[in-house]
Short mmCIF file of C-alpha atoms in Angstrom, two decimals:
data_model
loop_
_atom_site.label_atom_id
_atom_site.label_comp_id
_atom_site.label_asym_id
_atom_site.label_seq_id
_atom_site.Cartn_x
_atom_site.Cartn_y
_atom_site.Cartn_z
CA UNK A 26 47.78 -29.81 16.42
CA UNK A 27 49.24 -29.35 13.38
CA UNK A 28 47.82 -27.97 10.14
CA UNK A 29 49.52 -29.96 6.86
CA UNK A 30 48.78 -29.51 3.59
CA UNK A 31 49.86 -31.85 1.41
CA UNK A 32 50.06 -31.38 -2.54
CA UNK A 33 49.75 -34.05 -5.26
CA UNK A 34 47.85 -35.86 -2.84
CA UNK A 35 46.16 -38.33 -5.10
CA UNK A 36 49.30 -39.17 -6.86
CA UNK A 37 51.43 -42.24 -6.34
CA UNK A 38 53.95 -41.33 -3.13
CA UNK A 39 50.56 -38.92 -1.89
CA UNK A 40 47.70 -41.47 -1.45
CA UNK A 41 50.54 -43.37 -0.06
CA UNK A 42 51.73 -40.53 2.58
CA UNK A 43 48.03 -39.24 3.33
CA UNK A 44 47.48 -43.19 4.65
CA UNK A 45 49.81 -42.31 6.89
CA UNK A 46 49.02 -38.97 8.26
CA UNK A 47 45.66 -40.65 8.86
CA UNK A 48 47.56 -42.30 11.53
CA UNK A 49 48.16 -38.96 13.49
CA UNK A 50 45.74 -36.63 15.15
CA UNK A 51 47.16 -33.99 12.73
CA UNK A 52 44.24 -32.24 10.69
CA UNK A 53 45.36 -32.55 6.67
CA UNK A 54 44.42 -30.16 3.73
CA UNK A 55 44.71 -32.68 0.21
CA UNK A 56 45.61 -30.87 -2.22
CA UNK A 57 44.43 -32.06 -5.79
CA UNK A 58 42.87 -31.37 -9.01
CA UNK A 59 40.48 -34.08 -9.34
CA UNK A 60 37.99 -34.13 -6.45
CA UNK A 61 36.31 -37.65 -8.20
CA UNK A 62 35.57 -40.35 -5.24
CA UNK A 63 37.34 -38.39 -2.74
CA UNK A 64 35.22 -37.99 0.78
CA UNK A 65 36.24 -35.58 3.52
CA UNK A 66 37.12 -37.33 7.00
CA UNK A 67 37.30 -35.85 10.62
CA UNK A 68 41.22 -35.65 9.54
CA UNK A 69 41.16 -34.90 5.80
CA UNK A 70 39.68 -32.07 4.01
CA UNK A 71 40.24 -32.33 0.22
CA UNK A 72 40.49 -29.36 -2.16
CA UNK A 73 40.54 -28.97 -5.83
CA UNK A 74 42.81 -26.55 -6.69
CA UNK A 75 44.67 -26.31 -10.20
CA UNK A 76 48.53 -25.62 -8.71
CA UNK A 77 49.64 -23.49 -11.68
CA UNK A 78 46.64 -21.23 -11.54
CA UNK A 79 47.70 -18.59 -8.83
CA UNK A 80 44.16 -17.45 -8.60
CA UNK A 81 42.71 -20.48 -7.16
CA UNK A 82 46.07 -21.05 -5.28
CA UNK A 83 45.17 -17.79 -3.29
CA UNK A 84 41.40 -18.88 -2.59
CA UNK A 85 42.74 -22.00 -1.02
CA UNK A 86 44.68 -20.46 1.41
CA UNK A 87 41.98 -18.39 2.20
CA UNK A 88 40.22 -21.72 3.10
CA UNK A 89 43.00 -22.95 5.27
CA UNK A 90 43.48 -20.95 8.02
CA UNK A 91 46.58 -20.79 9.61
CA UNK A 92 48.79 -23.72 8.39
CA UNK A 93 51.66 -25.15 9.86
CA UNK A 94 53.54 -27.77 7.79
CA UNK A 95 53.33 -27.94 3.88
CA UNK A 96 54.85 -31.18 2.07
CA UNK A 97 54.88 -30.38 -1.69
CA UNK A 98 54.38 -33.33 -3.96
CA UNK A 99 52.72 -32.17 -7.02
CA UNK A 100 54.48 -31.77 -10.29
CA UNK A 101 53.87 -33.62 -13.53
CA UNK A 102 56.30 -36.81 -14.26
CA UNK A 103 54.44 -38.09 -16.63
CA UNK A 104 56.63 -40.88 -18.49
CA UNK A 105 57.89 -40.25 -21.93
CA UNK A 106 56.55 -36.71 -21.34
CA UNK A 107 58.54 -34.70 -18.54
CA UNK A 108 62.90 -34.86 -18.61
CA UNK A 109 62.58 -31.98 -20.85
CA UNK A 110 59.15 -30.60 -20.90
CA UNK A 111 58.58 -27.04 -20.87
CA UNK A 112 55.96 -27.64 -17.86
CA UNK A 113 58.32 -28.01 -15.78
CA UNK A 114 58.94 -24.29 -15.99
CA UNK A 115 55.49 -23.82 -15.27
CA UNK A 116 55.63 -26.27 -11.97
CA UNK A 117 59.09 -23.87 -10.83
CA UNK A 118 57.00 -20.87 -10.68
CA UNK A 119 53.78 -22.26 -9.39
CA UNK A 120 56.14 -24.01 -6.82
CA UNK A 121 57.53 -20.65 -5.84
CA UNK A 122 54.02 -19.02 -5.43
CA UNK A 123 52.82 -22.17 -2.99
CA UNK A 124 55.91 -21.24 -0.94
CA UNK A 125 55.59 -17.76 -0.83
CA UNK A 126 51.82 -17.60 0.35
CA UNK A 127 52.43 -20.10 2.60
CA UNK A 128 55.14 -18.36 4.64
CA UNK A 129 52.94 -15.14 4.58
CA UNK A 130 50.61 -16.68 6.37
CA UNK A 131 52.97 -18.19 9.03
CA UNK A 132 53.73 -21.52 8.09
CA UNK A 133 56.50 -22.86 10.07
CA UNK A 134 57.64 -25.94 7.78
CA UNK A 135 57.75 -26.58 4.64
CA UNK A 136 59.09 -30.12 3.02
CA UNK A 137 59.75 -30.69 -0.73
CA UNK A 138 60.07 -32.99 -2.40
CA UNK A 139 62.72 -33.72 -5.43
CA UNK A 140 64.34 -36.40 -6.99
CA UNK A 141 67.62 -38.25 -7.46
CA UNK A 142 67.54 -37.11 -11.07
CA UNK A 143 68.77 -33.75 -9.48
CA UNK A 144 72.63 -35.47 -8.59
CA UNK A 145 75.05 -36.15 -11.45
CA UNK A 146 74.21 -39.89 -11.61
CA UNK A 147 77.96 -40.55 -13.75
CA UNK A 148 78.74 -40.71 -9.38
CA UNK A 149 77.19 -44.10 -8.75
CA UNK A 150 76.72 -43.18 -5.17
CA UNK A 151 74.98 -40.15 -4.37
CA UNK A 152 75.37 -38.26 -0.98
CA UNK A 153 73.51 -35.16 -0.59
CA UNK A 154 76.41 -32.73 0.69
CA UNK A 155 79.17 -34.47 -1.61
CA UNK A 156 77.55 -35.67 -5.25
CA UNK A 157 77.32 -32.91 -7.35
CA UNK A 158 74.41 -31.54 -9.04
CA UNK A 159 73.42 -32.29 -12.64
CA UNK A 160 71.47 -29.72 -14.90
CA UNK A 161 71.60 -31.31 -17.92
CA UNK A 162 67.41 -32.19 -17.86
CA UNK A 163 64.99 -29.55 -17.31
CA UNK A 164 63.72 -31.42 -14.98
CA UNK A 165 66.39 -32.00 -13.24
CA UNK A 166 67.42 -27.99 -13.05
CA UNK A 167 64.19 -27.06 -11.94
CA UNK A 168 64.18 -29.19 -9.13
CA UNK A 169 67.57 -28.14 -8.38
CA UNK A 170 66.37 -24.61 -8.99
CA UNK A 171 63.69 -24.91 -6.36
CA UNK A 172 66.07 -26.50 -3.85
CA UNK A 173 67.95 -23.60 -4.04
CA UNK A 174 65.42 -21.10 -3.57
CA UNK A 175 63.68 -23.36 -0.91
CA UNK A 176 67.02 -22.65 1.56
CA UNK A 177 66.84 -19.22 0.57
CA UNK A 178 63.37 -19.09 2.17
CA UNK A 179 65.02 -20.76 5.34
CA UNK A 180 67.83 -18.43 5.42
CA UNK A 181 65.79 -15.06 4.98
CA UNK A 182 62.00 -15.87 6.16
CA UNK A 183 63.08 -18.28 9.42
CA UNK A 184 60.67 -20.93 7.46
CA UNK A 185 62.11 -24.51 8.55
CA UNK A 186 62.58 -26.71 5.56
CA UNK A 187 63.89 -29.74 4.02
CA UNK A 188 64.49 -31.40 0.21
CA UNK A 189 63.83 -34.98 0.15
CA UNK A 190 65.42 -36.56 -3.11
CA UNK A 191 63.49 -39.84 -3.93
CA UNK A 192 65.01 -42.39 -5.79
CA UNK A 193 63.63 -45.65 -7.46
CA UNK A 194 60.05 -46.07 -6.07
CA UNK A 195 57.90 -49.20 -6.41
CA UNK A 196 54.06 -50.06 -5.33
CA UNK A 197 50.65 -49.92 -5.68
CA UNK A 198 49.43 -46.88 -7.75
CA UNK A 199 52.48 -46.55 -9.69
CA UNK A 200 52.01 -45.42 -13.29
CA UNK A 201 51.28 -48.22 -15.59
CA UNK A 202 53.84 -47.14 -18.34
CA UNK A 203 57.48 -47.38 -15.58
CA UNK A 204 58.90 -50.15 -15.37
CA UNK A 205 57.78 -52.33 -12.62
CA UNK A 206 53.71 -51.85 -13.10
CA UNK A 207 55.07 -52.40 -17.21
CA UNK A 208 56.52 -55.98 -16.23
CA UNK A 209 53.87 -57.06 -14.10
CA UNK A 210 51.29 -56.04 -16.36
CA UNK A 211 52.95 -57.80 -19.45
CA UNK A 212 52.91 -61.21 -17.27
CA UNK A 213 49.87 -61.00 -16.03
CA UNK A 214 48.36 -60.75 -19.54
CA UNK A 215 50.38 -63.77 -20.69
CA UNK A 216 52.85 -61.46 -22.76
CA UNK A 217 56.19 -60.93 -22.94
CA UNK A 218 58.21 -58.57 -20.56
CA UNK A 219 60.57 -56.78 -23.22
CA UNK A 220 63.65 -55.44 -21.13
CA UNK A 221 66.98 -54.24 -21.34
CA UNK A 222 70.08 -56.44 -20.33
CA UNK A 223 69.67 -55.86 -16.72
CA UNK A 224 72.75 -55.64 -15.90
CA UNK A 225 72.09 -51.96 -14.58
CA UNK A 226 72.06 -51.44 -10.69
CA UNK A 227 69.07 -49.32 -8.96
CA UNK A 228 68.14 -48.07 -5.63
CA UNK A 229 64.63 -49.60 -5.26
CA UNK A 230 62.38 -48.34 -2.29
CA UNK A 231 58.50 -49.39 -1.45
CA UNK A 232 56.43 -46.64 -1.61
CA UNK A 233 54.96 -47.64 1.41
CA UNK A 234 58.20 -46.50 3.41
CA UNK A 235 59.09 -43.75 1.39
CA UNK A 236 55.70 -42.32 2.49
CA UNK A 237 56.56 -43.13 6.60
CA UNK A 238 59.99 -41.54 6.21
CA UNK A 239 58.84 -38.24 3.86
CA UNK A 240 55.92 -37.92 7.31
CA UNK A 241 59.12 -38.20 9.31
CA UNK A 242 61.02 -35.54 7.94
CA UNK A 243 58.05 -33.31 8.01
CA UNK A 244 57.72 -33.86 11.73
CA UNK A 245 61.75 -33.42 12.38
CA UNK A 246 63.76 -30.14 12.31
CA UNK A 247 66.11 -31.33 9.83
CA UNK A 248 67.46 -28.70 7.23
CA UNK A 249 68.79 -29.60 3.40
CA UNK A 250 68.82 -31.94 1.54
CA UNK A 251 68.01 -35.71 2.55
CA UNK A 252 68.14 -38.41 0.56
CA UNK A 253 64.47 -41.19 0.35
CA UNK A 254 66.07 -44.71 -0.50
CA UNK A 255 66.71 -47.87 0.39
CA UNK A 256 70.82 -47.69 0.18
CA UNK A 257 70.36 -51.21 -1.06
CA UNK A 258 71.88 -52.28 -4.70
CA UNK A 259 69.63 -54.80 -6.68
CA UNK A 260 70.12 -55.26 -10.29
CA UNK A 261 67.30 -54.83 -12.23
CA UNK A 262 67.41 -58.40 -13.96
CA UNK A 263 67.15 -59.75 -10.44
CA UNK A 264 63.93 -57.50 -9.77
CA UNK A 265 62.76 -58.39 -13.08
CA UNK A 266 62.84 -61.97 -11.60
CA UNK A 267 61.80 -61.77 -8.35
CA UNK A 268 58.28 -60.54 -10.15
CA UNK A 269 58.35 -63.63 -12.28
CA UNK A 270 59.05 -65.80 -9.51
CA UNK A 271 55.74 -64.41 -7.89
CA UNK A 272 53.53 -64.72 -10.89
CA UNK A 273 55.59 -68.73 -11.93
CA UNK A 274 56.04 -66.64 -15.77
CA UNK A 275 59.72 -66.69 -15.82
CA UNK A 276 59.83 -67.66 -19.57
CA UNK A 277 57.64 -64.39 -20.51
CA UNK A 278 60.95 -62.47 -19.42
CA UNK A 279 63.20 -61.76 -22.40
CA UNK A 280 65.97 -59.50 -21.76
CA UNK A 281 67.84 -57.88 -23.94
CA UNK A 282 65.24 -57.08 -25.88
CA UNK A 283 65.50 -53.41 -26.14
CA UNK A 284 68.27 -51.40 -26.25
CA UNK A 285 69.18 -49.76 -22.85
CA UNK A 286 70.04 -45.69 -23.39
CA UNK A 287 73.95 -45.44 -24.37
CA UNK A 288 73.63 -41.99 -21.45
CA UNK A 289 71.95 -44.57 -18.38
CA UNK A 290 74.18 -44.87 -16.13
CA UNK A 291 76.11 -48.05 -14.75
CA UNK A 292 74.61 -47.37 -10.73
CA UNK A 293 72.25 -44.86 -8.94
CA UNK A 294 72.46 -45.77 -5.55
CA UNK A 295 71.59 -43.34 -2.46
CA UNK A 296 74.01 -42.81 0.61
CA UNK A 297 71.10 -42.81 3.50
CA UNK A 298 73.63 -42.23 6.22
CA UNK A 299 71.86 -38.87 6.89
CA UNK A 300 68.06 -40.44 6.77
CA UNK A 301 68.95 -43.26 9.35
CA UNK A 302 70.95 -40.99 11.35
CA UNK A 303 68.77 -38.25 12.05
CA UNK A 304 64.90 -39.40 11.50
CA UNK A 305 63.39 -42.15 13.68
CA UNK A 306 62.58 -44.70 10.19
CA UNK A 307 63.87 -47.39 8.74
CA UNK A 308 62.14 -50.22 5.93
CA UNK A 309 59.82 -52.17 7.24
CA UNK A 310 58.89 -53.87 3.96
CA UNK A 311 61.44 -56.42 2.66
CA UNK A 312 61.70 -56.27 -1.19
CA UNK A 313 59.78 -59.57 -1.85
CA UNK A 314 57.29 -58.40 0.22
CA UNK A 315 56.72 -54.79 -1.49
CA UNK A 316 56.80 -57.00 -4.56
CA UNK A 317 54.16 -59.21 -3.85
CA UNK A 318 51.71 -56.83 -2.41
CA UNK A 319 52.65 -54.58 -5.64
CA UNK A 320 51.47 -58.15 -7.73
CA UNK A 321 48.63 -58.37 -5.64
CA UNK A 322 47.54 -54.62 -6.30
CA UNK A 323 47.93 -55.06 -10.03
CA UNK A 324 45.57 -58.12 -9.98
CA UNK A 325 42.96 -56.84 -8.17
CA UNK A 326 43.21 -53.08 -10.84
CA UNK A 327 43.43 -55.83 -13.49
CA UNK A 328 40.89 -58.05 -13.09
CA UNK A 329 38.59 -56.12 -10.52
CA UNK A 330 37.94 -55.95 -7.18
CA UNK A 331 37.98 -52.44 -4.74
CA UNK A 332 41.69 -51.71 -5.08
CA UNK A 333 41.23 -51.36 -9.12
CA UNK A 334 38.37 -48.23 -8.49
CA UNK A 335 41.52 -45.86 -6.63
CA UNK A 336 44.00 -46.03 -9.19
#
């Protein structure tokens, strides 16, 4: 039986990937730093633990004896906040810590997780041993940064390990202010959906899958980096519209409405030929569907109702 601990538990891809771990006989350590309406199961064992504080980081591995497989969520991507926040320094080191105490106990696998932000995006199509790197966000070059020390581990401590780089995510739990829980929000209160032209193409992914394959990789023996998307283009007037379609509020939609960033690029769109070709997952949700059950999520936060009390 395997002993996981998984970071950033309560956060948006986490509550999604814990859901699923639920599923195995596996027994899970969540890692978070709010412990409010969170109950221990025969399978999960929550802990608070403040990530950057390397003092509590010790006392929880004193608590978890003997782990096996970590899959490291946590950092803070707060919109508006983190492309060039100084905490993501702070998040490199802590990040570094988690991995070092965890292979001096013995862990055998360690999983984490960055983001497509890491790739030059000018690319369009971005394939994990061809697309170069970009370092022009602090974000971005600390997630780069701790990819590179990540295989290091590999190479010198005989830790197996992988980088999963996420793209364009969508679901329940998302955070309010990004762009898909934005627009739905806007029509469900009757108000306009300011956006850009549209015009732009994205990789879009439901969470719900994302979490299956990142519990995938974890159980594999694949090594490097492996890209988390869909490998599907969709522009994002057409998303935009498929979510207006759901709610009948197509006339609340008014593009062009804000400028779109002179730097965003034309296409972000992930290669997946390593994901399908070496872990057993592909989508099970089709995009209207994720959308949908994303609308239906929002309504029930909105106006009430169980979902609304585990945002």
């Amino acid at each position: 039986m395997k002993k996981i601990i998984v970071t950033g538990a309560n956060g948006f891809i986490g509550s999604h990937v814990l859901n699923e771990l639920a599923l195995k006989e596996d027994q899970i350590y969540a890692i978070t730093s709010s412990l409010v309406n969170k109950k221990n199961t025969d399978k999960i064992t929550w802990l608070k633990v403040d990530l950057l504080n390397d003092d509590q980081m010790r006392e929880m591995f004193t608590l978890i004896n003997s782990p096996t497989h970590l899959l490291h969520l946590a950092w803070d991507t707060t919109p508006g906040q983190y492309w060039n926040s100084s905490a993501n320094f702070k998040w490199l080191k802590a990040s570094l810590s988690l991995f070092d105490m965890f292979c001096s106990l013995g862990g055998k696998r360690i999983v984490g997780v960055g983001s497509c932000a890491e790739y030059d995006l000018s690319q369009g199509i971005c394939s994990e041993l061809e697309t170069p790197l970009n370092y022009n966000s602090i974000y971005g070059s600390s997630k780069n940064s701790l990819f590179h020390m990540l295989m290091s581990y590999q190479k010198h401590y005989g830790v197996s390990s992988a980088w999963a780089r996420v793209f364009y995510l969508y679901g329940p739990r998302e955070h309010e202010l990004r762009l898909v829980p934005s627009v739905i929000l806007s029509l469900l209160k009757g108000e306009q959906a300011k956006c850009t032209h549209g015009q732009q193409i994205r990789d879009y992914l439901y969470v719900k899958d994302a979490a299956k394959a990142l519990v995938n990789v974890l159980d594999s023996e694949i090594s490097g980096p492996i890209n988390i998307g869909s490998g599907k283009p969709i522009r994002l007037h057409e998303f935009v519209s498929n979510i207006a379609d759901i709610l009948n509020k197509k006339e609340l939609i008014q593009l062009n409405a804000i400028p779109a960033s002179v730097d965003e690029p034309e296409i972000v769109l992930a290669n997946v030929e390593r994901l399908r070709e070496n872990i057993d997952w592909s989508p099970s949700v089709t995009l209207v569907q994720g959308i949908y059950e994303t609308v239906e999520w929002w309504q029930s936060y909105l106006f009430g109702g169980k979902n609304g009390d585990e945002k």
